[in-house]
CSV table of C-alpha atoms and ligand atoms in Angstrom, one decimal:
chain,number,residue,atom,x,y,z
A,1,MET,CA,17.7,-2.4,12.5
A,2,GLU,CA,14.7,-1.4,14.4
A,3,ILE,CA,11.4,-0.9,12.5
A,4,LYS,CA,8.8,1.0,14.4
A,5,ILE,CA,5.2,1.1,13.2
A,6,ARG,CA,2.9,4.0,14.3
A,7,SER,CA,-0.1,5.9,13.3
A,8,ALA,CA,0.5,8.6,10.7
A,9,ASN,CA,-0.1,12.3,11.2
A,10,PRO,CA,0.0,15.4,9.0
A,11,GLN,CA,3.7,16.0,9.8
A,12,ASP,CA,4.5,12.7,8.0
A,13,ALA,CA,3.0,14.0,4.7
A,14,GLU,CA,6.3,14.9,3.0
A,15,ARG,CA,8.1,11.6,3.8
A,16,ILE,CA,5.0,9.6,2.8
A,17,ALA,CA,4.9,11.6,-0.5
A,18,CYS,CA,8.6,10.8,-1.2
A,19,VAL,CA,8.1,7.1,-0.4
A,20,HIS,CA,5.0,7.0,-2.5
A,21,VAL,CA,6.6,8.6,-5.6
A,22,ASP,CA,9.8,6.7,-5.4
A,23,ALA,CA,8.1,3.3,-4.8
A,24,TRP,CA,5.8,3.8,-7.8
A,25,ARG,CA,8.7,4.9,-10.1
A,26,ALA,CA,10.6,1.7,-9.1
A,27,ALA,CA,7.7,-0.7,-9.0
A,28,TYR,CA,5.7,0.5,-12.1
A,29,ARG,CA,8.5,1.3,-14.4
A,30,ASP,CA,7.3,-1.2,-17.0
A,31,VAL,CA,3.6,-0.9,-16.1
A,32,MET,CA,2.7,2.8,-16.1
A,33,PRO,CA,3.6,5.3,-18.9
A,34,ARG,CA,7.1,6.7,-18.5
A,35,ASP,CA,5.8,10.3,-18.8
A,36,PHE,CA,3.2,9.8,-16.1
A,37,LEU,CA,5.9,8.5,-13.6
A,38,ALA,CA,8.3,11.2,-14.5
A,39,LYS,CA,5.7,13.9,-13.8
A,40,LEU,CA,4.7,12.6,-10.4
A,41,ASP,CA,5.3,15.6,-8.2
A,42,LYS,CA,6.4,15.2,-4.6
A,43,LYS,CA,5.2,18.7,-3.6
A,44,GLN,CA,1.8,18.0,-5.0
A,45,LYS,CA,1.7,14.6,-3.3
A,46,THR,CA,2.7,16.2,0.0
A,47,ALA,CA,-0.3,18.5,-0.2
A,48,TYR,CA,-2.5,15.5,-1.0
A,49,TRP,CA,-1.2,13.5,1.9
A,50,ASN,CA,-1.3,16.5,4.3
A,51,LYS,CA,-5.0,16.9,3.4
A,52,SER,CA,-5.8,13.2,3.8
A,53,LEU,CA,-4.0,13.0,7.1
A,54,SER,CA,-5.6,16.1,8.4
A,55,HIS,CA,-9.1,14.8,7.8
A,56,GLN,CA,-8.8,11.1,8.6
A,57,GLY,CA,-12.1,9.3,8.3
A,58,ILE,CA,-12.7,5.6,8.7
A,59,GLY,CA,-9.5,4.7,6.9
A,60,LYS,CA,-6.3,4.0,8.9
A,61,TYR,CA,-2.9,5.4,8.0
A,62,ILE,CA,0.3,4.0,9.5
A,63,VAL,CA,3.9,4.6,8.8
A,64,ALA,CA,7.0,2.5,9.3
A,65,GLU,CA,10.1,4.2,10.7
A,66,TYR,CA,13.5,2.7,10.0
A,67,GLU,CA,16.3,4.2,11.9
A,68,GLY,CA,13.9,6.9,13.0
A,69,ILE,CA,12.9,8.0,9.5
A,70,VAL,CA,9.5,7.3,7.8
A,71,GLU,CA,10.4,4.7,5.0
A,72,GLY,CA,7.1,3.0,4.5
A,73,PHE,CA,3.4,3.5,4.9
A,74,ALA,CA,0.1,1.7,4.6
A,75,VAL,CA,-3.6,2.7,4.2
A,76,PHE,CA,-6.4,0.3,5.1
A,77,GLY,CA,-9.9,0.2,6.4
A,78,PRO,CA,-13.4,-1.2,5.7
A,79,ALA,CA,-14.0,-2.8,2.3
A,80,ARG,CA,-14.8,-0.5,-0.6
A,81,ASP,CA,-15.6,-3.2,-3.2
A,82,LYS,CA,-19.4,-3.3,-3.7
A,83,ASN,CA,-19.8,-7.1,-3.1
A,84,LEU,CA,-18.0,-6.8,0.3
A,85,THR,CA,-19.1,-3.4,1.7
A,86,GLY,CA,-21.1,-3.6,4.9
A,87,LYS,CA,-20.2,-7.2,5.4
A,88,GLY,CA,-17.4,-6.7,8.0
A,89,ALA,CA,-14.6,-7.1,5.4
A,90,GLY,CA,-11.3,-5.2,5.4
A,91,GLU,CA,-9.3,-3.7,2.5
A,92,LEU,CA,-5.6,-3.0,2.3
A,93,VAL,CA,-5.6,0.1,0.1
A,94,ALA,CA,-1.9,0.9,-0.2
A,95,LEU,CA,1.5,-0.4,1.0
A,96,ASN,CA,4.7,1.3,-0.1
A,97,VAL,CA,8.3,1.2,1.0
A,98,ASN,CA,11.3,3.4,0.0
A,99,PRO,CA,12.8,1.3,-2.8
A,100,THR,CA,16.4,1.9,-1.6
A,101,LEU,CA,15.4,-0.2,1.5
A,102,TRP,CA,13.4,-3.0,-0.1
A,103,GLY,CA,14.2,-6.4,1.2
A,104,LYS,CA,14.9,-5.3,4.8
A,105,GLY,CA,11.6,-6.4,6.3
A,106,ILE,CA,9.9,-3.0,6.3
A,107,GLY,CA,7.0,-4.2,4.1
A,108,THR,CA,6.6,-7.4,6.2
A,109,ALA,CA,6.5,-5.5,9.5
A,110,THR,CA,3.9,-3.0,8.1
A,111,LEU,CA,1.8,-5.8,6.6
A,112,GLN,CA,1.8,-7.7,9.9
A,113,HIS,CA,0.6,-4.7,11.7
A,114,VAL,CA,-2.3,-4.3,9.2
A,115,ILE,CA,-3.3,-7.9,9.5
A,116,GLU,CA,-3.1,-7.6,13.3
A,117,TYR,CA,-5.4,-4.6,13.2
A,118,PHE,CA,-8.0,-6.5,11.1
A,119,ASN,CA,-7.8,-9.4,13.5
A,120,GLN,CA,-8.3,-7.3,16.5
A,121,ASN,CA,-11.2,-5.5,15.0
A,122,SER,CA,-12.7,-8.7,13.6
A,123,LEU,CA,-12.7,-7.4,10.0
A,124,LYS,CA,-12.7,-10.3,7.6
A,125,PRO,CA,-12.1,-11.4,4.9
A,126,VAL,CA,-9.3,-9.0,4.1
A,127,TYR,CA,-8.5,-8.3,0.5
A,128,LEU,CA,-6.4,-6.1,-1.7
A,129,TRP,CA,-5.9,-5.3,-5.4
A,130,VAL,CA,-2.4,-5.7,-6.8
A,131,VAL,CA,-1.0,-5.1,-10.3
A,132,LYS,CA,-0.9,-8.6,-11.9
A,133,SER,CA,2.8,-8.3,-12.9
A,134,ASN,CA,3.9,-7.0,-9.4
A,135,ALA,CA,5.6,-10.3,-8.5
A,136,ARG,CA,7.5,-8.9,-5.5
A,137,ALA,CA,4.4,-7.7,-3.8
A,138,ILE,CA,2.4,-10.8,-4.7
A,139,GLU,CA,5.1,-13.0,-3.1
A,140,LEU,CA,4.9,-10.9,0.1
A,141,TYR,CA,1.1,-11.2,0.3
A,142,LYS,CA,1.1,-14.9,-0.5
A,143,LYS,CA,3.7,-15.5,2.3
A,144,HIS,CA,1.1,-14.0,4.7
A,145,GLY,CA,-1.7,-16.2,3.5
A,146,PHE,CA,-3.3,-14.1,0.8
A,147,GLU,CA,-4.7,-16.1,-2.2
A,148,ASP,CA,-5.6,-15.2,-5.7
A,149,GLU,CA,-9.4,-15.2,-5.9
A,150,GLY,CA,-9.4,-15.4,-9.7
A,151,LYS,CA,-10.9,-11.9,-9.8
A,152,SER,CA,-9.3,-9.3,-12.0
A,153,LYS,CA,-10.0,-5.8,-13.4
A,154,ILE,CA,-8.6,-3.3,-15.7
A,155,ASP,CA,-8.0,-0.1,-13.8
A,156,ASN,CA,-7.5,3.2,-15.6
A,157,SER,CA,-7.7,5.4,-12.6
A,158,HIS,CA,-4.0,5.5,-11.6
A,159,SER,CA,-2.2,6.7,-14.6
A,160,GLY,CA,-4.9,7.0,-17.3
A,161,SER,CA,-3.6,3.9,-19.0
A,162,PRO,CA,-5.1,0.5,-18.5
A,163,ILE,CA,-3.5,-1.7,-15.8
A,164,ASN,CA,-4.4,-5.3,-15.1
A,165,GLU,CA,-5.0,-5.9,-11.4
A,166,ILE,CA,-5.9,-9.0,-9.5
A,167,ARG,CA,-7.7,-9.3,-6.1
A,168,LEU,CA,-6.0,-11.3,-3.4
A,169,ILE,CA,-8.0,-12.4,-0.3
A,170,LEU,CA,-7.0,-13.5,3.2
A,171,THR,CA,-9.7,-15.7,4.7
A,172,SER,CA,-7.7,-17.2,7.5
A,173,ASN,CA,-7.4,-14.2,9.8
B,1,COA,C1,6.0,-4.7,-2.0
B,1,COA,C2,6.8,-3.9,-1.0
B,1,COA,C3,5.9,-3.1,0.0
B,1,COA,C4,7.6,-4.9,-0.1
B,1,COA,O1,8.4,-4.1,0.8
B,1,COA,P1,9.8,-4.6,1.4
B,1,COA,O2,10.2,-3.7,2.5
B,1,COA,O3,10.8,-4.8,0.3
B,1,COA,O4,9.4,-6.0,2.0
B,1,COA,P2,10.3,-7.0,2.8
B,1,COA,O5,11.7,-6.6,2.9
B,1,COA,O6,9.5,-7.3,4.1
B,1,COA,O7,10.2,-8.3,1.9
B,1,COA,C5,9.0,-9.0,1.8
B,1,COA,C6,9.1,-10.0,0.8
B,1,COA,O8,9.3,-9.5,-0.5
B,1,COA,C7,9.9,-10.5,-1.3
B,1,COA,N1,11.2,-10.0,-1.7
B,1,COA,C8,12.2,-9.3,-1.0
B,1,COA,N2,13.3,-9.0,-1.7
B,1,COA,C9,13.0,-9.5,-3.0
B,1,COA,C10,13.7,-9.6,-4.2
B,1,COA,N3,14.9,-9.1,-4.3
B,1,COA,N4,13.1,-10.1,-5.3
B,1,COA,C11,11.8,-10.7,-5.2
B,1,COA,N5,11.1,-10.7,-4.0
B,1,COA,C12,11.7,-10.1,-2.9
B,1,COA,C13,10.1,-11.7,-0.4
B,1,COA,O9,9.0,-12.5,-0.5
B,1,COA,C14,10.2,-11.0,0.9
B,1,COA,O10,10.0,-11.9,2.0
B,1,COA,P3,11.2,-12.6,2.7
B,1,COA,O11,12.1,-11.5,3.2
B,1,COA,O12,10.6,-13.3,3.8
B,1,COA,O13,11.9,-13.5,1.7
B,1,COA,C15,7.8,-2.9,-1.7
B,1,COA,O14,8.5,-3.7,-2.6
B,1,COA,C16,7.1,-1.8,-2.4
B,1,COA,O15,6.9,-0.7,-1.8
B,1,COA,N6,6.7,-2.0,-3.7
B,1,COA,C17,6.1,-0.9,-4.5
B,1,COA,C18,4.7,-0.7,-4.1
B,1,COA,C19,3.9,-1.9,-4.1
B,1,COA,O16,4.1,-2.8,-5.0
B,1,COA,N7,3.0,-2.0,-3.2
B,1,COA,C20,2.0,-3.1,-3.1
B,1,COA,C21,0.9,-2.6,-3.9
B,1,COA,S1,-0.6,-3.6,-3.7
């Protein structure tokens, strides 16, 4: 099946919100509180994404269409981590795919596009934060050359409960 990657626009907000909520519920079932995941609201997320996509700043937003429907998205841009800001580094902020379509190459195609963007814009190194127990995502990133830097943090900002995250870095791009 053909996977098409393109820039996101405000009309994509509803599909992005659906992918976002469904991917989190599937991936973080054993990581985030059940109640938090159950209360994720697609309408509220649509409003959030509509606002973000209507006022795009330096961050980039792309979507992956599968059979003509938005089934994945990524957000990326210049580094936000203090020790890497202003040094030409790039950060992958988010990558999510509709869980009913996991394993079909949508994540790979989207990630390749992100890496290509960083290459073309000479942004390096590229890094990302990933939940330590998220083996599926970590396998994907490692396949594309990301390495565990040995840096970790406890992040409370997603669900209010502490989540262990590790930083992966790509130095070869
Ligand atoms: C991580 C994620 C984006 C991958 O998307 P995807 O469309 O399934 O990715 P792909 O189909 O391209 O598969 C990529 C790799 O995932 C791994 N993978 C695929 N199916 C798998 C399975 N059943 N079990 C374990 N790993 C699997 C493999 O390494 C695969 O590479 P391969 O096809 O060359 O073997 C998706 O699972 C997702 O949205 N997860 C929830 C959100 C998330 O974790 N985002 C990353 C946060 S940093």
